[in-house]
PDB file of C-alpha atoms and ligand atoms in Angstrom:
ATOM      1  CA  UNK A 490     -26.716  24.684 -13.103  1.00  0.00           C
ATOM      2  CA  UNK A 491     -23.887  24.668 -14.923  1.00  0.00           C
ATOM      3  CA  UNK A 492     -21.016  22.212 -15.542  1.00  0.00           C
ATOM      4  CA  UNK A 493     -17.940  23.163 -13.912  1.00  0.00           C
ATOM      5  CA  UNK A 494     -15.021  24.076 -15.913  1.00  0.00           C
ATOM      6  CA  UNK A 495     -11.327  23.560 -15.348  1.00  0.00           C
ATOM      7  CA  UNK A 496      -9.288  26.839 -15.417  1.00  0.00           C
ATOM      8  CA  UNK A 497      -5.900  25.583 -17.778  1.00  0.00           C
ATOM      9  CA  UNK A 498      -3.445  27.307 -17.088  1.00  0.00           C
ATOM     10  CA  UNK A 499      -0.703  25.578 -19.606  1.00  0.00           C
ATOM     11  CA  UNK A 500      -1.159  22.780 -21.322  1.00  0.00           C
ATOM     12  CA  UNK A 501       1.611  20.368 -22.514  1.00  0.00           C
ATOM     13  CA  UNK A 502       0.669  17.684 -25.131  1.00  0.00           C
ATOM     14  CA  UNK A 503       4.059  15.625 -24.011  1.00  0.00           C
ATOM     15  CA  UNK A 504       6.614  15.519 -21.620  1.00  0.00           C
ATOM     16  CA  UNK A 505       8.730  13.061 -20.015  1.00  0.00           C
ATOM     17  CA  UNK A 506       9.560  15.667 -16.841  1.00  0.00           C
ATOM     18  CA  UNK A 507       6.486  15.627 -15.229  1.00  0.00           C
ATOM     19  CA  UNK A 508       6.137  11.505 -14.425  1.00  0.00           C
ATOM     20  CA  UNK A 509       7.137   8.344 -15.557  1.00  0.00           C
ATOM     21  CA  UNK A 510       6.843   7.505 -19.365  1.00  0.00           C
ATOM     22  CA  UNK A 511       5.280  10.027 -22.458  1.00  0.00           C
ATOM     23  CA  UNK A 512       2.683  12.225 -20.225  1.00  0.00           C
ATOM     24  CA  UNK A 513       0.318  15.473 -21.452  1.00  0.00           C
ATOM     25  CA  UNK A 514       0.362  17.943 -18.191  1.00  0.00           C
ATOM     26  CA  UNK A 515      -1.705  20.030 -17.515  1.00  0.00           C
ATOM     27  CA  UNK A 516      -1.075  23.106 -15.134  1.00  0.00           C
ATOM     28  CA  UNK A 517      -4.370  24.143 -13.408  1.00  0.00           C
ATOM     29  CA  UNK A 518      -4.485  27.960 -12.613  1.00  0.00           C
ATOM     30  CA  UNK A 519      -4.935  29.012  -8.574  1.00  0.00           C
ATOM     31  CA  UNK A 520      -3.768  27.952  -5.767  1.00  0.00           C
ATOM     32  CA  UNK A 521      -4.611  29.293  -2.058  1.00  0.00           C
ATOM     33  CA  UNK A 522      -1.660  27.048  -0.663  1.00  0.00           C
ATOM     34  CA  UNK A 523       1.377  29.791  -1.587  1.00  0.00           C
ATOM     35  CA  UNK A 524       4.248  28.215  -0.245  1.00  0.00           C
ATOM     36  CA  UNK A 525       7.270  30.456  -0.181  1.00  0.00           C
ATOM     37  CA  UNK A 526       9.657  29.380  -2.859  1.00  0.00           C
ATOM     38  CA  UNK A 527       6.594  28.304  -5.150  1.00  0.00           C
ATOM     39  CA  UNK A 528       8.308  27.965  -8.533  1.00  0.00           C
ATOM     40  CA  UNK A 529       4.740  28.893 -10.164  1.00  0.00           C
ATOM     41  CA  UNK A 530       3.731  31.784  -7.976  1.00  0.00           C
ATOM     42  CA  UNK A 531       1.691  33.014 -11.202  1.00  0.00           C
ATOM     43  CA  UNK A 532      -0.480  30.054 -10.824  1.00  0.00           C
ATOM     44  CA  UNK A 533      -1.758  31.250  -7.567  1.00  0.00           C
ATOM     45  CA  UNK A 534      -5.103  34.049  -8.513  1.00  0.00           C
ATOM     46  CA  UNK A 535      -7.488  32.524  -9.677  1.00  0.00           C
ATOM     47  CA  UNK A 536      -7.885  34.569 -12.225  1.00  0.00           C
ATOM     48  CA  UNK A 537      -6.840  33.895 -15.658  1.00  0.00           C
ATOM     49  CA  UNK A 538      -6.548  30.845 -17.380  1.00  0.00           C
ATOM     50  CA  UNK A 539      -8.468  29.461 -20.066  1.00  0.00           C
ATOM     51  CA  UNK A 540     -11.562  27.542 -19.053  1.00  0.00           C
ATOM     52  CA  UNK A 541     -12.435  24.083 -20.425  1.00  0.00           C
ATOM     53  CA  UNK A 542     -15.626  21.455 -20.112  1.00  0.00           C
ATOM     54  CA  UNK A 543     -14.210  18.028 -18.362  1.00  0.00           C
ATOM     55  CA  UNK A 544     -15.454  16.594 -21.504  1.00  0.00           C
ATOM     56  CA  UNK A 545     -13.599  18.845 -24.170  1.00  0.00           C
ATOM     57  CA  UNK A 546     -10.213  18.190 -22.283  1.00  0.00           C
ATOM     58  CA  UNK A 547     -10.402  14.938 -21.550  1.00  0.00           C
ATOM     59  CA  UNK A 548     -11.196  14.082 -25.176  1.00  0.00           C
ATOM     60  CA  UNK A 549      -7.783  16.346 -25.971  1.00  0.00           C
ATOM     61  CA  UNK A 550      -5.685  14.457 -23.762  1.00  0.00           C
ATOM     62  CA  UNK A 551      -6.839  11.045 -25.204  1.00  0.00           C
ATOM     63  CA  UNK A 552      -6.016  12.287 -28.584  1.00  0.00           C
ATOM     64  CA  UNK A 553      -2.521  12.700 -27.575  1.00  0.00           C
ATOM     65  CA  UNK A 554       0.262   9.948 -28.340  1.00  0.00           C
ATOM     66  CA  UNK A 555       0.789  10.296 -24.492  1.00  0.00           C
ATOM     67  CA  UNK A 556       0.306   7.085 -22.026  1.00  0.00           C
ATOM     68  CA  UNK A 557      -0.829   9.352 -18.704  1.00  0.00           C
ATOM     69  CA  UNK A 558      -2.520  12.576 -17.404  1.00  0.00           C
ATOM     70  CA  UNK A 559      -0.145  14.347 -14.901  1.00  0.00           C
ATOM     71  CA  UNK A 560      -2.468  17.184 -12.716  1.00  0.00           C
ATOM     72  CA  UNK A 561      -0.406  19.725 -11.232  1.00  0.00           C
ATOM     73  CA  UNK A 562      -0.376  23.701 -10.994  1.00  0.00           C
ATOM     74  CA  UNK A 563      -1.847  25.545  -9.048  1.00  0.00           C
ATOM     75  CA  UNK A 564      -3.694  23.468  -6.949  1.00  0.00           C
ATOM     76  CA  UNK A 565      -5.676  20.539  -8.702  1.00  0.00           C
ATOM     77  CA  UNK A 566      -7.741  20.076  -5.552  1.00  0.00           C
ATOM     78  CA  UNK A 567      -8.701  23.302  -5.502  1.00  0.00           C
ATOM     79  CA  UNK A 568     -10.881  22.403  -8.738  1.00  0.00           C
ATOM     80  CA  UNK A 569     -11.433  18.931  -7.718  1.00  0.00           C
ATOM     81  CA  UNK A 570     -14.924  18.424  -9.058  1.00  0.00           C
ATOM     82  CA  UNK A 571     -14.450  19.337 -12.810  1.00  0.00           C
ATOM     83  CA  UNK A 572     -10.935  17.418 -12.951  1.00  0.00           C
ATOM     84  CA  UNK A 573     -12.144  14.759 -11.345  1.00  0.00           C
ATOM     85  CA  UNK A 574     -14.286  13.859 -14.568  1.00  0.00           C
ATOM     86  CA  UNK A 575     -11.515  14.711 -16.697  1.00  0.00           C
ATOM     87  CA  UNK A 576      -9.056  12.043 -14.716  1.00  0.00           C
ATOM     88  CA  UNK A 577     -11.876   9.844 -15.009  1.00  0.00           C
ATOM     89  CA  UNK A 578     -12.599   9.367 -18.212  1.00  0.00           C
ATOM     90  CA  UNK A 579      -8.747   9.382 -18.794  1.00  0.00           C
ATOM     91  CA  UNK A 580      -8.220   6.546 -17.107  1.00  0.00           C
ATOM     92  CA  UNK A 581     -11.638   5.007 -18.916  1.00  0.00           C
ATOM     93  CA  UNK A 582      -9.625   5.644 -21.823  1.00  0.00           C
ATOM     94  CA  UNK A 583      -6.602   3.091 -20.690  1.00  0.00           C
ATOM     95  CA  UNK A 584      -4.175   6.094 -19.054  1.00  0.00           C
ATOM     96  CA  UNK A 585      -2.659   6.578 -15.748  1.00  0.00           C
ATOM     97  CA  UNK A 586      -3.612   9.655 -13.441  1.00  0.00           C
ATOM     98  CA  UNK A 587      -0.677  11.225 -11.745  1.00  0.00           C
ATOM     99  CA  UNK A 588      -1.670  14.343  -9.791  1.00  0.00           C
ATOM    100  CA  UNK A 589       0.166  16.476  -7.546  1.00  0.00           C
ATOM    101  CA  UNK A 590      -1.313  18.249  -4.655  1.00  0.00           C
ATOM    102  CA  UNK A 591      -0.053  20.964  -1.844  1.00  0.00           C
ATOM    103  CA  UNK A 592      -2.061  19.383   0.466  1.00  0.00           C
ATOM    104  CA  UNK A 593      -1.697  16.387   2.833  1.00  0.00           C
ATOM    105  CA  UNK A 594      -3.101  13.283   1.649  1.00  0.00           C
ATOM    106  CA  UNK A 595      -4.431  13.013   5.191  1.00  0.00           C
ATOM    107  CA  UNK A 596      -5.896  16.509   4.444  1.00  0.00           C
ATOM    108  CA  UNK A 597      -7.892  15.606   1.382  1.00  0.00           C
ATOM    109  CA  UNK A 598      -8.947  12.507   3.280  1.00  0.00           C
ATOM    110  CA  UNK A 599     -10.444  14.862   5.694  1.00  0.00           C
ATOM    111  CA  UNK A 600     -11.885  16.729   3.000  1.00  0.00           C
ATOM    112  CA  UNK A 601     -13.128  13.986   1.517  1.00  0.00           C
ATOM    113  CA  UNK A 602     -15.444  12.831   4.681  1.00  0.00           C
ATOM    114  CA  UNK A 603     -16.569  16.243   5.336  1.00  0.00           C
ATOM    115  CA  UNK A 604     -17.855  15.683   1.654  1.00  0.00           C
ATOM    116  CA  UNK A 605     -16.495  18.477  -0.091  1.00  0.00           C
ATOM    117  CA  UNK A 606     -17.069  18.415  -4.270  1.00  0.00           C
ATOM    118  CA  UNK A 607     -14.869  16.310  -5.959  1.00  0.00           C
ATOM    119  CA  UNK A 608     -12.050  15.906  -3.476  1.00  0.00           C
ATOM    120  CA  UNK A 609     -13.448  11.755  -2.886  1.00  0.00           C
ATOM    121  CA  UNK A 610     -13.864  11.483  -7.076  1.00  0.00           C
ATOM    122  CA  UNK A 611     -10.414  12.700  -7.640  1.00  0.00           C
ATOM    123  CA  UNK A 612      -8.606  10.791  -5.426  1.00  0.00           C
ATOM    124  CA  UNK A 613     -10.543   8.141  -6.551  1.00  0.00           C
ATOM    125  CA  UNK A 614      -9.591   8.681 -10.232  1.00  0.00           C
ATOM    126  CA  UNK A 615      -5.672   9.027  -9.505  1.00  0.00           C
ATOM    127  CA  UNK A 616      -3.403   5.953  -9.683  1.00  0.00           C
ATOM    128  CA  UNK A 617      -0.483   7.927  -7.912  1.00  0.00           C
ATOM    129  CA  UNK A 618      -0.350  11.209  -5.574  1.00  0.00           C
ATOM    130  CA  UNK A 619       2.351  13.204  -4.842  1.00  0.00           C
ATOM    131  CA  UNK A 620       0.823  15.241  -2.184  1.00  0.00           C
ATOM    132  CA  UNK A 621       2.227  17.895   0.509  1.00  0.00           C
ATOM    133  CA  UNK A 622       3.297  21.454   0.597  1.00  0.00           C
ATOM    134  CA  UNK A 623       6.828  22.945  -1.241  1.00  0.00           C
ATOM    135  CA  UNK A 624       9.071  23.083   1.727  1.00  0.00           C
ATOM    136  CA  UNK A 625      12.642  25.332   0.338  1.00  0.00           C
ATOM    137  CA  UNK A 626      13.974  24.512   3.716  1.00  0.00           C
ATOM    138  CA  UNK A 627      14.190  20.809   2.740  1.00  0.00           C
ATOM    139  CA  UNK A 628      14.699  20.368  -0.714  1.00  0.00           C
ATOM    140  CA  UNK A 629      14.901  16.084  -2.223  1.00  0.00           C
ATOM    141  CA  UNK A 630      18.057  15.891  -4.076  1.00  0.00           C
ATOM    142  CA  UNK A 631      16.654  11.786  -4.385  1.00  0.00           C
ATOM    143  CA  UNK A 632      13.707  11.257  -5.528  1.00  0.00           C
ATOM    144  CA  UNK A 633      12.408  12.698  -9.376  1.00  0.00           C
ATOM    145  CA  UNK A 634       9.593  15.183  -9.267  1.00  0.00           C
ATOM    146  CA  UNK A 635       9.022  16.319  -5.990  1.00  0.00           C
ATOM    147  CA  UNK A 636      10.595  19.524  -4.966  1.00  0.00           C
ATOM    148  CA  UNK A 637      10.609  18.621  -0.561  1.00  0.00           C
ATOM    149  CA  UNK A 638      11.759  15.613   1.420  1.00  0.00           C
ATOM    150  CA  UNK A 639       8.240  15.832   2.898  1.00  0.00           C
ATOM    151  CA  UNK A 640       6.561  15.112  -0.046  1.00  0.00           C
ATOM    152  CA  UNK A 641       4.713  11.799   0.178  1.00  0.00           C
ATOM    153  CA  UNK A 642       3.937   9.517  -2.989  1.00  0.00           C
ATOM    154  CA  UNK A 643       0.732   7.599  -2.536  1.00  0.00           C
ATOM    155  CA  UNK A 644      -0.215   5.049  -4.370  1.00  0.00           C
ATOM    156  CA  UNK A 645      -3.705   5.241  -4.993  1.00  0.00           C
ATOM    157  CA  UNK A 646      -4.109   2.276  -7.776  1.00  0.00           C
ATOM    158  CA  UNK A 647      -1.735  -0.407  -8.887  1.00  0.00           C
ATOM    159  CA  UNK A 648      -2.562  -0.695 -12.244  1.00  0.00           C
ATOM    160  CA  UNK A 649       0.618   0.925 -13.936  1.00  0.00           C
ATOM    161  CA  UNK A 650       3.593  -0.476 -11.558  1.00  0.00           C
ATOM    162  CA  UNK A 651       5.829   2.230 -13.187  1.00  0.00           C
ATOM    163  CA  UNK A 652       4.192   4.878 -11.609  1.00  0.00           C
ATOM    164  CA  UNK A 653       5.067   3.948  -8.602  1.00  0.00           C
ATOM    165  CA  UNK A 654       9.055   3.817  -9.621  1.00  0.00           C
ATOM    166  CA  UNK A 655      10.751   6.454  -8.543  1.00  0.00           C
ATOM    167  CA  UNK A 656      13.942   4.862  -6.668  1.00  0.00           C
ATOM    168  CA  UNK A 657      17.091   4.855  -8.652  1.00  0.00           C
ATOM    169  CA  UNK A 658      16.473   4.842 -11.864  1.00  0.00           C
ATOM    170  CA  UNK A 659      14.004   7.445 -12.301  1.00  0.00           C
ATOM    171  CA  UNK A 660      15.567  10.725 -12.445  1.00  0.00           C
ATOM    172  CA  UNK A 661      14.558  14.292 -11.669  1.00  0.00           C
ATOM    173  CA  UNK A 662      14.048  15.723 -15.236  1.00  0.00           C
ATOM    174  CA  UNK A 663      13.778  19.259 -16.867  1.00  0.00           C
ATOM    175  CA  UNK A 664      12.044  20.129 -20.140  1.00  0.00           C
ATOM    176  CA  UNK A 665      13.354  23.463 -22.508  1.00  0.00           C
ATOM    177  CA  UNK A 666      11.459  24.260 -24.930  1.00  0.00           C
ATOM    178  CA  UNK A 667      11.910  27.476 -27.457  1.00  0.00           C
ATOM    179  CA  UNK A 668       9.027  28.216 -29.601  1.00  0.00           C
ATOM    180  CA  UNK A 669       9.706  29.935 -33.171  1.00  0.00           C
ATOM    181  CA  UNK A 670       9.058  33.667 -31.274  1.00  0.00           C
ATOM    182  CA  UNK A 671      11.909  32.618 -28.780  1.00  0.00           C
ATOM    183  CA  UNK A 672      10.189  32.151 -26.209  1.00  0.00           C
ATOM    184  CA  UNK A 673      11.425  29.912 -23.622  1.00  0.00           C
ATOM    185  CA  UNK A 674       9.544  27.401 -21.213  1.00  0.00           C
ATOM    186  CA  UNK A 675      10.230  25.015 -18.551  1.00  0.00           C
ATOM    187  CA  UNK A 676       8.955  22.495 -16.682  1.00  0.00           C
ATOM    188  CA  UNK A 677      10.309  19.493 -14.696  1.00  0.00           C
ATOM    189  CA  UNK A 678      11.985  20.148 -11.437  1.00  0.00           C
ATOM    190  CA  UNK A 679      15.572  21.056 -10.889  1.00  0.00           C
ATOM    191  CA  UNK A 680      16.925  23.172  -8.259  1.00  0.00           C
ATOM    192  CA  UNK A 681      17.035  27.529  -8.508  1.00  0.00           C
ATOM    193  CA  UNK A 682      20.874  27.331  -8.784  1.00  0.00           C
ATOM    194  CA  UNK A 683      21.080  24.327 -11.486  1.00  0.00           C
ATOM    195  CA  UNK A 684      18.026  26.025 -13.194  1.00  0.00           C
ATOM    196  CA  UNK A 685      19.535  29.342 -13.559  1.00  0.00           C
ATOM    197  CA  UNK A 686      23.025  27.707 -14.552  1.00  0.00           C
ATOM    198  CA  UNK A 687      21.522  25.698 -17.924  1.00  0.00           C
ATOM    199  CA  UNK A 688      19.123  28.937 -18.255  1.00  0.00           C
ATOM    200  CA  UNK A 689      22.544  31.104 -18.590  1.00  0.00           C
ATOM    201  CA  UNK A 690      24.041  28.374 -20.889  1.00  0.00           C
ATOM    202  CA  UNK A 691      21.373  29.028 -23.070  1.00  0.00           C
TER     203      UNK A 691
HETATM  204  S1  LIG B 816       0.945  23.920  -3.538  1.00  0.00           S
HETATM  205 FE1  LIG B 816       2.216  23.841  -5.386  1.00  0.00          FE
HETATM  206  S2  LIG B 816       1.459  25.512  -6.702  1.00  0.00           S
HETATM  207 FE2  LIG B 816       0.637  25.857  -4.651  1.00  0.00          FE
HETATM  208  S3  LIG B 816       2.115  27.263  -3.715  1.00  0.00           S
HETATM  209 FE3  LIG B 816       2.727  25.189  -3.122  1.00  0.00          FE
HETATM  210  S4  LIG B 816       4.221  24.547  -4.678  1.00  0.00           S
HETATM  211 FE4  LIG B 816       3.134  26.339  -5.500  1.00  0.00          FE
END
């Protein structure tokens, strides 16, 4: 059988927007979730994406000058299995494991005991979770990352303390870049209206 791959659907060698401290993201392509307002509603087929071994992307992200992993997307749990190696021998590697999940971490506890592939290993290999569906109707104008007041930040390990900072202090951050073709890409999290105001700027 076959190793399972993880379907990439951007990959970010460093960013301080998605986490505390110098992170490489990683944007996983698919998510079933589809919650209205979704700022990535191109991550949800499944199709698409480039597909990588665990092995061949972990071994990326440790070559980057970065000091975590942060798993978001599309749904990471949705490819638990094959990330869950990837987060693991991250953190074998001395970095932190931030992932972000639309579900409920009382959901993928569930899913977890009913044993379904990778859902125990990844949890197990993240130091923080930011778990819970995107909820427009109740947007967090507090705390830096999260898009919903319902939003819960579990941590899982407490190895790096700083991941688990996100009172004042740690602010909600956005990331421009402009490659030589002039394209433009985001990421971070900041509001539709601020969003579209610095986009105009620019
Ligand atoms: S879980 Fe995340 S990626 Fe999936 S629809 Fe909700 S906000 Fe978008």
């Amino acid at each position: 059988m076959s190793e399972p791959a993880v379907s990439v659907a951007r990959y970010l060698a460093t960013t301080t927007a998605e986490g505390p401290g110098l992170r490489t993201a990683i944007w996983v392509q698919g998510c079933s979730i589809r919650c209205a307002g979704c700022f990535n509603p191109h991550l949800f087929p499944t199709e698409g994406g480039v597909r990588w071994s665990p092995a061949d992307l972990a071994a990326r992200v440790l070559a980057e000058p970065s000091t975590g992993l942060t798993l978001l997307g599309g749904e990471p749990f949705e490819q638990a299995e094959a990330l869950a190696e990837v987060a693991r021998q991250v953190r074998a590697g001395g970095r932190s494991v931030l992932t972000f999940s639309g579900f409920t971490h009382a959901a993928l506890r569930r899913a977890a005991a009913a044993g379904r592939p990778g859902v125990a290993g990844l949890l197990a290999a993240t130091d923080l979770l930011i778990a819970g569906p995107f909820r427009r109707d109740r947007l967090d104008h507090e705390r830096p990352w999260v898009g919903s007041t319902n939003q819960e930040f579990v941590v899982l390990d407490d190895r790096f303390p700083d991941l688990a900072d996100w009172r004042p202090g740690a602010l909600d951050r956005v990331q421009v870049d402009v490659d030589r073709a002039g394209t433009v890409s985001v990421n971070g999290w900041l509001d539709t209206d601020r969003l579209d105001a610095l986009l105009a700027d620019l």
